[in-house]
PDB file of C-alpha atoms in Angstrom:
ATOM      1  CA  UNK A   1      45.613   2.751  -6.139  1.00  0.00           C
ATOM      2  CA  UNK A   2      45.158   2.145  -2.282  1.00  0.00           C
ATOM      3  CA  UNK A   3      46.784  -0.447  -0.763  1.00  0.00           C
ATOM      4  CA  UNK A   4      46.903  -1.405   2.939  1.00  0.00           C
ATOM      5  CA  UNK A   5      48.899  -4.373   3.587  1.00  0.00           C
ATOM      6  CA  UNK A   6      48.820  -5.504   7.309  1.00  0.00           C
ATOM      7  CA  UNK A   7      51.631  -8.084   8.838  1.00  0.00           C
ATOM      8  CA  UNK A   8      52.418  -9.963  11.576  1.00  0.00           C
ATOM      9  CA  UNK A   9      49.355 -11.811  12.984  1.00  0.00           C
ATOM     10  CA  UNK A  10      49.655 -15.343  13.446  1.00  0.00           C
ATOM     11  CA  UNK A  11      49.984 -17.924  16.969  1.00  0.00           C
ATOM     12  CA  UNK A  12      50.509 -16.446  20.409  1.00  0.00           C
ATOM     13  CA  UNK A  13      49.903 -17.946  23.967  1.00  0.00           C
ATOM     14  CA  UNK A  14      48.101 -16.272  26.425  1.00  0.00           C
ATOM     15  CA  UNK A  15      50.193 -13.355  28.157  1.00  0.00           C
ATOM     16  CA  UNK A  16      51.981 -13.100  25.245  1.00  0.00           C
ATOM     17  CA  UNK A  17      52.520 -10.416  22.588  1.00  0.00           C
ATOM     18  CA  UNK A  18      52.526  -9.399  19.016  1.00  0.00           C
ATOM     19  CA  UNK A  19      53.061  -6.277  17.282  1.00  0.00           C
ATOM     20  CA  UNK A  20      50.674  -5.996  13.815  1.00  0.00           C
ATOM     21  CA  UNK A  21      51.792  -3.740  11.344  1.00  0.00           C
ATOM     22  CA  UNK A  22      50.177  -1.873   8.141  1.00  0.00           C
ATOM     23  CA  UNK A  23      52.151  -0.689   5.488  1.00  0.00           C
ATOM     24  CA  UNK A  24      50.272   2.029   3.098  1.00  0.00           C
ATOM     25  CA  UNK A  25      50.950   3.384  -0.497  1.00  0.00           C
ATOM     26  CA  UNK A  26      48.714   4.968  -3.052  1.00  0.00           C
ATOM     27  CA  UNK A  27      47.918   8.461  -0.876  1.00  0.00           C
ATOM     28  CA  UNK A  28      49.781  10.852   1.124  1.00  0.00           C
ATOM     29  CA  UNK A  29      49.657   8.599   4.364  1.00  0.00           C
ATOM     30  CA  UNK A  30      50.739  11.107   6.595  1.00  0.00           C
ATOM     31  CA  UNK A  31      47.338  13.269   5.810  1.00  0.00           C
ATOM     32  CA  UNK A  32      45.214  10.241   6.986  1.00  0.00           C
ATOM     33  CA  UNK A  33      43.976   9.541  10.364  1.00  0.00           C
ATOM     34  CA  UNK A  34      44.243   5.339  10.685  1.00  0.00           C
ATOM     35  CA  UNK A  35      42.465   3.067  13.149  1.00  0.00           C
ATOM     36  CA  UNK A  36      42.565  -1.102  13.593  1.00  0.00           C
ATOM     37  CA  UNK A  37      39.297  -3.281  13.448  1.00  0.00           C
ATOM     38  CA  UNK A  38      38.839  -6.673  14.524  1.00  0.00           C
ATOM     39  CA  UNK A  39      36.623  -9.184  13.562  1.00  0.00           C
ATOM     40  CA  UNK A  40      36.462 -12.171  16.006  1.00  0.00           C
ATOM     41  CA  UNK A  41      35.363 -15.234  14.643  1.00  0.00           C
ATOM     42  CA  UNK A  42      32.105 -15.640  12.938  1.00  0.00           C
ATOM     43  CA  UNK A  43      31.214 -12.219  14.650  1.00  0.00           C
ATOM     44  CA  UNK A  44      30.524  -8.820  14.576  1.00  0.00           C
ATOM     45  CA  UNK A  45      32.958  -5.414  13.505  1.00  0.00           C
ATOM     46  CA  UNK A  46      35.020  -3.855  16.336  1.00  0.00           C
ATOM     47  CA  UNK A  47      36.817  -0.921  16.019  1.00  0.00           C
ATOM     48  CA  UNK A  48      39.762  -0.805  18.835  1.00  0.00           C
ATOM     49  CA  UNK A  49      42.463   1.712  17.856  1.00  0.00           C
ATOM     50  CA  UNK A  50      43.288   4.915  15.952  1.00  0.00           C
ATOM     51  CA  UNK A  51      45.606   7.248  15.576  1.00  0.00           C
ATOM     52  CA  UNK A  52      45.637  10.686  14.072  1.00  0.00           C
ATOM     53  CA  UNK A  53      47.343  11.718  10.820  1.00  0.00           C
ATOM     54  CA  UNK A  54      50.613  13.311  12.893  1.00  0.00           C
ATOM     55  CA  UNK A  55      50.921  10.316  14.981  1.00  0.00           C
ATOM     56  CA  UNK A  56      49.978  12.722  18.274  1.00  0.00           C
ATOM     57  CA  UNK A  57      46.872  11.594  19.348  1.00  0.00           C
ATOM     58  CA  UNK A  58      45.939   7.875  19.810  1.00  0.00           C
ATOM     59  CA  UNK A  59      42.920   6.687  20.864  1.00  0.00           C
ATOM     60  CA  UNK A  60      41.285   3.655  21.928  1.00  0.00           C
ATOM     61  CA  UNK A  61      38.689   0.946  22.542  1.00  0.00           C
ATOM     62  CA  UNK A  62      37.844   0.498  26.792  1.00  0.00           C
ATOM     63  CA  UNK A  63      38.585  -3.301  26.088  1.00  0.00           C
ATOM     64  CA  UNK A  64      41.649  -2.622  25.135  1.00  0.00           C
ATOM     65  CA  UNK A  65      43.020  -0.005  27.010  1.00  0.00           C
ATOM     66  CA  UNK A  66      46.379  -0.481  28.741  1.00  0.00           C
ATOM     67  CA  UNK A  67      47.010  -3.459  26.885  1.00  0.00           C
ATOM     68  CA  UNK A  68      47.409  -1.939  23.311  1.00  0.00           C
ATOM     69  CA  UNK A  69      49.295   0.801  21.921  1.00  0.00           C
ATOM     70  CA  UNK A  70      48.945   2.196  18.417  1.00  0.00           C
ATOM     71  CA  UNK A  71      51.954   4.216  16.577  1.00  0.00           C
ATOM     72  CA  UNK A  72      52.822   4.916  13.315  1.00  0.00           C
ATOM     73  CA  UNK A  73      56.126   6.228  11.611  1.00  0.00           C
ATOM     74  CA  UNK A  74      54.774   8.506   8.816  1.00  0.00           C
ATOM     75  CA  UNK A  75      58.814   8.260   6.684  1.00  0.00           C
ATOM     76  CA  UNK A  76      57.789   4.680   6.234  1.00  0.00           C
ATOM     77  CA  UNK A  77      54.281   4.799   5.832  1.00  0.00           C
ATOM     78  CA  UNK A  78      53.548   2.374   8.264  1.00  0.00           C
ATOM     79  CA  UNK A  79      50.988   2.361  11.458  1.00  0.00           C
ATOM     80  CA  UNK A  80      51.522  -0.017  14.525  1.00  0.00           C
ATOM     81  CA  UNK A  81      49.243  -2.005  16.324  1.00  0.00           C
ATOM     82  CA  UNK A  82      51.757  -3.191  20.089  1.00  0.00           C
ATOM     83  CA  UNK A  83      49.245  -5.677  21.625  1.00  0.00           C
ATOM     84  CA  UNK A  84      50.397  -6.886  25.148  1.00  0.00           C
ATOM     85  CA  UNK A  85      48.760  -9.481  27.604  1.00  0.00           C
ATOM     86  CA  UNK A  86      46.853 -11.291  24.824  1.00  0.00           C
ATOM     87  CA  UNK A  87      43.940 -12.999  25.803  1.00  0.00           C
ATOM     88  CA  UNK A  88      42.085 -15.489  24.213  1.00  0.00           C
ATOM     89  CA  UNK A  89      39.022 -12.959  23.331  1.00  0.00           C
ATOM     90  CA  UNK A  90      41.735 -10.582  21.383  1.00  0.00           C
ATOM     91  CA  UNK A  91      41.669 -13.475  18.740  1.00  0.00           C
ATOM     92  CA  UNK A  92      40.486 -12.006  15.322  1.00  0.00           C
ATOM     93  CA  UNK A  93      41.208 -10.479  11.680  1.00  0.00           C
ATOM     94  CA  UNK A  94      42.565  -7.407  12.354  1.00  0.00           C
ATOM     95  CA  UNK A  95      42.134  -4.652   9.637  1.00  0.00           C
ATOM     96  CA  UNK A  96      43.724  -2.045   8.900  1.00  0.00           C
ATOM     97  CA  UNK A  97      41.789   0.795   7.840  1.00  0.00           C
ATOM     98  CA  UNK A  98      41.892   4.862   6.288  1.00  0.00           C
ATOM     99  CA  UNK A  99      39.582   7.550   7.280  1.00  0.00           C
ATOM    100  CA  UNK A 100      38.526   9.218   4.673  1.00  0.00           C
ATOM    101  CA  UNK A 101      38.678  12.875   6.147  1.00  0.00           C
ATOM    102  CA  UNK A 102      37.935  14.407   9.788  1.00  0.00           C
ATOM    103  CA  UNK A 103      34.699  12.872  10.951  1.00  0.00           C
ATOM    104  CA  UNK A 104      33.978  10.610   8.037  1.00  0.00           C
ATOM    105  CA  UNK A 105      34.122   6.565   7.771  1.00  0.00           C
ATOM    106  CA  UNK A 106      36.904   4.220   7.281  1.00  0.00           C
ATOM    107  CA  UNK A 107      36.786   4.294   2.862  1.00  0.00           C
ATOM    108  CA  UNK A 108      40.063   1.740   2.564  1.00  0.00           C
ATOM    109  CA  UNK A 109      40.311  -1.085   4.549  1.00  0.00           C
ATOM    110  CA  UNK A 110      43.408  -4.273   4.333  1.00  0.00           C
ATOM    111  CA  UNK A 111      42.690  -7.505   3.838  1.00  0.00           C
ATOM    112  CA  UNK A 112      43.163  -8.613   7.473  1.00  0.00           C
ATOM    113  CA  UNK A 113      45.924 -10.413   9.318  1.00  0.00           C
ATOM    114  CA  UNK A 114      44.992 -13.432  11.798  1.00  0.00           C
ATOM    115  CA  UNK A 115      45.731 -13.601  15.611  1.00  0.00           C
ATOM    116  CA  UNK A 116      45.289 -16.432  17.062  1.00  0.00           C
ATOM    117  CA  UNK A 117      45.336 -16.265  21.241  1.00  0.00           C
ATOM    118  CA  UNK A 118      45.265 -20.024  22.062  1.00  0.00           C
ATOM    119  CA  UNK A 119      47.810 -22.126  24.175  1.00  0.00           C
TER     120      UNK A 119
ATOM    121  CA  UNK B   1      27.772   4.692  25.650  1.00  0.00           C
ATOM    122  CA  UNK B   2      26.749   4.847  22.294  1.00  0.00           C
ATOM    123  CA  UNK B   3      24.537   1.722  21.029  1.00  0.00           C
ATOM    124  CA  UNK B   4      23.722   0.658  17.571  1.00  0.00           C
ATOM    125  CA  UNK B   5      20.744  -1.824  17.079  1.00  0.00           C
ATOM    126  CA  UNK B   6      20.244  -3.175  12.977  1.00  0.00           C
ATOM    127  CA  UNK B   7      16.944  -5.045  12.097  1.00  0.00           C
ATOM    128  CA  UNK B   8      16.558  -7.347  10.700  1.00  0.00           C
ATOM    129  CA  UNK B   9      19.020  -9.417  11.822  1.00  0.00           C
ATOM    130  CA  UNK B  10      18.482 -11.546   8.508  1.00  0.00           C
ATOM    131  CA  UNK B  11      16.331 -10.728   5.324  1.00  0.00           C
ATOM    132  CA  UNK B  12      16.199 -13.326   3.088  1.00  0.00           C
ATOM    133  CA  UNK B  13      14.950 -12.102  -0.216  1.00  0.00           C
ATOM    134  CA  UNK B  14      15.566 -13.153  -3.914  1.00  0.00           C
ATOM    135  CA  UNK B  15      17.230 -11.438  -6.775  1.00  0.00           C
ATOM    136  CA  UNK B  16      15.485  -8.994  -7.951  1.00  0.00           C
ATOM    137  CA  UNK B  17      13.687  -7.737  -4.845  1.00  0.00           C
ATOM    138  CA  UNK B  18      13.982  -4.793  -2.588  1.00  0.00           C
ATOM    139  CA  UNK B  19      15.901  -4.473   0.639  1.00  0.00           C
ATOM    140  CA  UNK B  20      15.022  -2.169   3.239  1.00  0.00           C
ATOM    141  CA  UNK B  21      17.785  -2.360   6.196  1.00  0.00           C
ATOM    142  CA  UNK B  22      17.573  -0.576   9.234  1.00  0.00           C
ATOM    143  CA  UNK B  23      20.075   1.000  12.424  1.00  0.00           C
ATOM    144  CA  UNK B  24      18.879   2.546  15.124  1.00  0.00           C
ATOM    145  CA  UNK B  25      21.173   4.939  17.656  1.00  0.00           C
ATOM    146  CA  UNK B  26      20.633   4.850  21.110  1.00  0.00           C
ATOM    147  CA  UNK B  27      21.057   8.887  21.292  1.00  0.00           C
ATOM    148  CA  UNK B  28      21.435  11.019  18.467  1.00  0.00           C
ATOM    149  CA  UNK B  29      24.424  10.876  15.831  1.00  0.00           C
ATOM    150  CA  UNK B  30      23.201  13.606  13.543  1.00  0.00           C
ATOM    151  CA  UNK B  31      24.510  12.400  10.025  1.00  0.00           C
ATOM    152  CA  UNK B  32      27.512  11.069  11.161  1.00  0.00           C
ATOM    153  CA  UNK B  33      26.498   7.084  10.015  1.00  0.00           C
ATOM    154  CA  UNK B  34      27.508   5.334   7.539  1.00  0.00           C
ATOM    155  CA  UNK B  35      27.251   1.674   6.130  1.00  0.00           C
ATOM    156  CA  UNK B  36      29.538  -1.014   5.519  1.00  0.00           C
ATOM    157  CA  UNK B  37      29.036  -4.161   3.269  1.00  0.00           C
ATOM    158  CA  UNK B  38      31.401  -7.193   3.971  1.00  0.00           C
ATOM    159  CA  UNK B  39      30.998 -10.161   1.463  1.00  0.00           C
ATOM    160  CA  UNK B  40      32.251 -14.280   2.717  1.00  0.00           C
ATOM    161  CA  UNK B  41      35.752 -14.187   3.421  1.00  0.00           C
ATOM    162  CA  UNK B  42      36.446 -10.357   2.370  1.00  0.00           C
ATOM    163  CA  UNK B  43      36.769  -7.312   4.205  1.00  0.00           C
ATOM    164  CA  UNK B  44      34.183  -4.335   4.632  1.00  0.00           C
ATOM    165  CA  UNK B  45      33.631  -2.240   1.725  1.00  0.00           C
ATOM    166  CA  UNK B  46      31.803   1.255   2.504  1.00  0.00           C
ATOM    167  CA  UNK B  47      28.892   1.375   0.827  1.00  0.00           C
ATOM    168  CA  UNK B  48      27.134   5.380   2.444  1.00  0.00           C
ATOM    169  CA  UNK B  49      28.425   7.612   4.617  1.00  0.00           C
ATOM    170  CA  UNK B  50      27.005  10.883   6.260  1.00  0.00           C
ATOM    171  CA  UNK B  51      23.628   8.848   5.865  1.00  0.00           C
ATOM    172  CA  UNK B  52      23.025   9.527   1.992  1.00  0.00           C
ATOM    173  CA  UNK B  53      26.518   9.691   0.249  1.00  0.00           C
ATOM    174  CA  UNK B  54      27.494   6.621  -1.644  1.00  0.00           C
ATOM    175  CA  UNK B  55      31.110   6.379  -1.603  1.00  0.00           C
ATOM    176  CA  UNK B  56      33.455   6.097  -4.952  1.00  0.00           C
ATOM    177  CA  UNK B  57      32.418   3.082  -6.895  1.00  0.00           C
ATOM    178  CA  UNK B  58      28.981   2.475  -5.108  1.00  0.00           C
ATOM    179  CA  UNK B  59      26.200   1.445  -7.687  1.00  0.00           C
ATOM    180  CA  UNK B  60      22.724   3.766  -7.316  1.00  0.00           C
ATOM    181  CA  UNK B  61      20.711   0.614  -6.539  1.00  0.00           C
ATOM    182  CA  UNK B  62      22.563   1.384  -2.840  1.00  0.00           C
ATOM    183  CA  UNK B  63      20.876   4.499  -0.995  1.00  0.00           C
ATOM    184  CA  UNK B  64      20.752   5.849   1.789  1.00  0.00           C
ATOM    185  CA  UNK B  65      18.621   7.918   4.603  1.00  0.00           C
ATOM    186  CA  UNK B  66      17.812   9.427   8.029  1.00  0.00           C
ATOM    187  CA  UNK B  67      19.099  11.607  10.357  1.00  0.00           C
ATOM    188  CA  UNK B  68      18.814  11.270  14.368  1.00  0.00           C
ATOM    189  CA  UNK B  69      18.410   8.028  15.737  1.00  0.00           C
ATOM    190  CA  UNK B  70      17.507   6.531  12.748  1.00  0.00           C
ATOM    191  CA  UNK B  71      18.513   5.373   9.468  1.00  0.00           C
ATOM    192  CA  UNK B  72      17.855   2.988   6.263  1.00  0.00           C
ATOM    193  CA  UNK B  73      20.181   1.287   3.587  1.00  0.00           C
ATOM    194  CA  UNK B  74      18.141   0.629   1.061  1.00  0.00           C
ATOM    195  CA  UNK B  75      19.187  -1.762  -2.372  1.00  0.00           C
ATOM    196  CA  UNK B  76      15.987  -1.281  -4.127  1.00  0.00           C
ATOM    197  CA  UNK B  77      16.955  -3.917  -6.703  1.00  0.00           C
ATOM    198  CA  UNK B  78      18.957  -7.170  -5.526  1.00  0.00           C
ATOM    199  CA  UNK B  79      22.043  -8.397  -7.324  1.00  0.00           C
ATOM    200  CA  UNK B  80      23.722 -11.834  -6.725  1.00  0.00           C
ATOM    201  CA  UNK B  81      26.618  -9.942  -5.312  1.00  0.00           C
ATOM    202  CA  UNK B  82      24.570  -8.121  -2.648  1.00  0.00           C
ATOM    203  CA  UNK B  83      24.028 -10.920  -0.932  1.00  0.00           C
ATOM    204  CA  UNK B  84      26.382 -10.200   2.135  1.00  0.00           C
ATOM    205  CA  UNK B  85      26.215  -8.990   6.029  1.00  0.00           C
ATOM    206  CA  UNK B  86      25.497  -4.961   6.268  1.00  0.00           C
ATOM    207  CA  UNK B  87      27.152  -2.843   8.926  1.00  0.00           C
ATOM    208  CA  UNK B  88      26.073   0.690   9.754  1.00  0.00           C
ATOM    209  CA  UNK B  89      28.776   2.664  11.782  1.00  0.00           C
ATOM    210  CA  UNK B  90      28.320   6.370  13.645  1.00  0.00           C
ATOM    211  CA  UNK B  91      31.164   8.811  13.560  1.00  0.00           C
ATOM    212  CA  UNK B  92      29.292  11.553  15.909  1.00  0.00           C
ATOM    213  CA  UNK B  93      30.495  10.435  19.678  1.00  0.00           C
ATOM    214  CA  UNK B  94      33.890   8.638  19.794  1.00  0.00           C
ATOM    215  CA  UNK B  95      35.817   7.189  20.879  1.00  0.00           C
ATOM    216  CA  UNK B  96      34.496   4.434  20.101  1.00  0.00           C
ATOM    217  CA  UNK B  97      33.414   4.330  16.620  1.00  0.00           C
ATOM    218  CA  UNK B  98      30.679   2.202  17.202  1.00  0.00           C
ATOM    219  CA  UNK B  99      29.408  -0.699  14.626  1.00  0.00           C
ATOM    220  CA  UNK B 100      26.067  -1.798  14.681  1.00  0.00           C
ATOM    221  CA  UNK B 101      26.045  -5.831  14.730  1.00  0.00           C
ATOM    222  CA  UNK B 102      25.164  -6.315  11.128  1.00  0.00           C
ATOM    223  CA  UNK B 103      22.306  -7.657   9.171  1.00  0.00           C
ATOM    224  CA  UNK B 104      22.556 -10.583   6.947  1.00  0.00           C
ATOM    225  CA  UNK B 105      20.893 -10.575   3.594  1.00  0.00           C
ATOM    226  CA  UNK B 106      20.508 -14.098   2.388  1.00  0.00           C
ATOM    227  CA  UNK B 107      19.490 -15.582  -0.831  1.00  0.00           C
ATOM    228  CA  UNK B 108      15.920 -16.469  -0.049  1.00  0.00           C
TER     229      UNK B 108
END
């Protein structure tokens, strides 16, 4: 079975930072291109990060450019999510999500960890 | 940039009834779309993707179409569960991978 498990959201001031993690089991994570997706409250999906299966190639969202870095350490089955110079508009549930091949959608998704941008 | 518009923004229908959802790209994506469902409180489940392909798991009431700049997620028979915010998603020009902002199907 696929599991995502995401970590380390919770209360930060603005300026401040947090690093989210994902931990993965159930498939051959380092196969698997992964990408983060925020939800902000009460609105709409965001995608804002990904990274490809080897860890080479990360890619991002213009709104968060420069400010967050994506990583991932394929031994531990893990992917990163380094989020720097928080503002209050990065608050959200931040998923963690699977492609399902080259070009396709995101077919696993985590249940979400919290960050809160607030002083 | 790529843009996603969904209509309705709500449907409110009753168990039983169709749905008829639609996105619209602002230039062509092709196949490359897929849709999302995301129930109260949980996260997104995908529902189609490549415009017609329901994923592992995904009842036939769900289908999909189009191609180009647009598309429709149909559930041609309602079920309590369905009752939940829609999301369709291209995969053609990235990044980003664009969502559209959702459609709401309501208990009517």
């Amino acid at each position: 079975e696929v599991q995502l498990l995401e970590s380390g959201g919770g209360l930060v001031q603005p300026g401040g930072s947090l690093r989210l993690s994902c931990t993965a089991s159930g498939f051959t994570f380092s196969n698997y291109a992964m990408s983060w997706v925020r939800q902000a409250p009460g609105k709409g999906l965001e995608w804002v990060a990904g990274i490809n299966a080897i860890g080479s190639e990360p890619f991002y969202a213009d709104s968060v450019m420069g400010h967050f870095t994506v990583s991932r350490d394929n031994s531990k089955n893990t992917v990163y999510l380094q989020m720097n110079s928080l503002r209050a508009d990065d608050t959200a549930v931040y998923y963690c999500t699977k492609e399902m091949a080259i070009t396709k959608p995101f077919d696993y998704w985590g249940q979400g960890t919290l960050v809160t941008v607030s002083s | 940039e790529m843009a996603l518009t969904q209509s309705p923004a709500t449907l409110s229908l009753s168990p039983g009834e169709r749905a008829t959802l639609s996105c619209r790209a602002s230039q062509s994506v092709g196949t490359y779309l897929a849709w999302y469902q995301q129930r109260p409180g949980q996260a997104p489940r995908l529902l189609i993707y490549d415009a017609s392909n329901r994923a592992n798991g995904i009842p036939a009431r769900f289908s999909g179409s189009g191609s180009g700049t647009d598309f429709t997620l149909t559930i041609s028979s309602l079920e309590p569960e369905d009752f939940a915010i829609y999301y369709c998603q291209q995969r053609l020009i990235w990044p980003p991978f664009t969502f559209g902002p959702g459609t709401k199907v309501e208990i009517k």
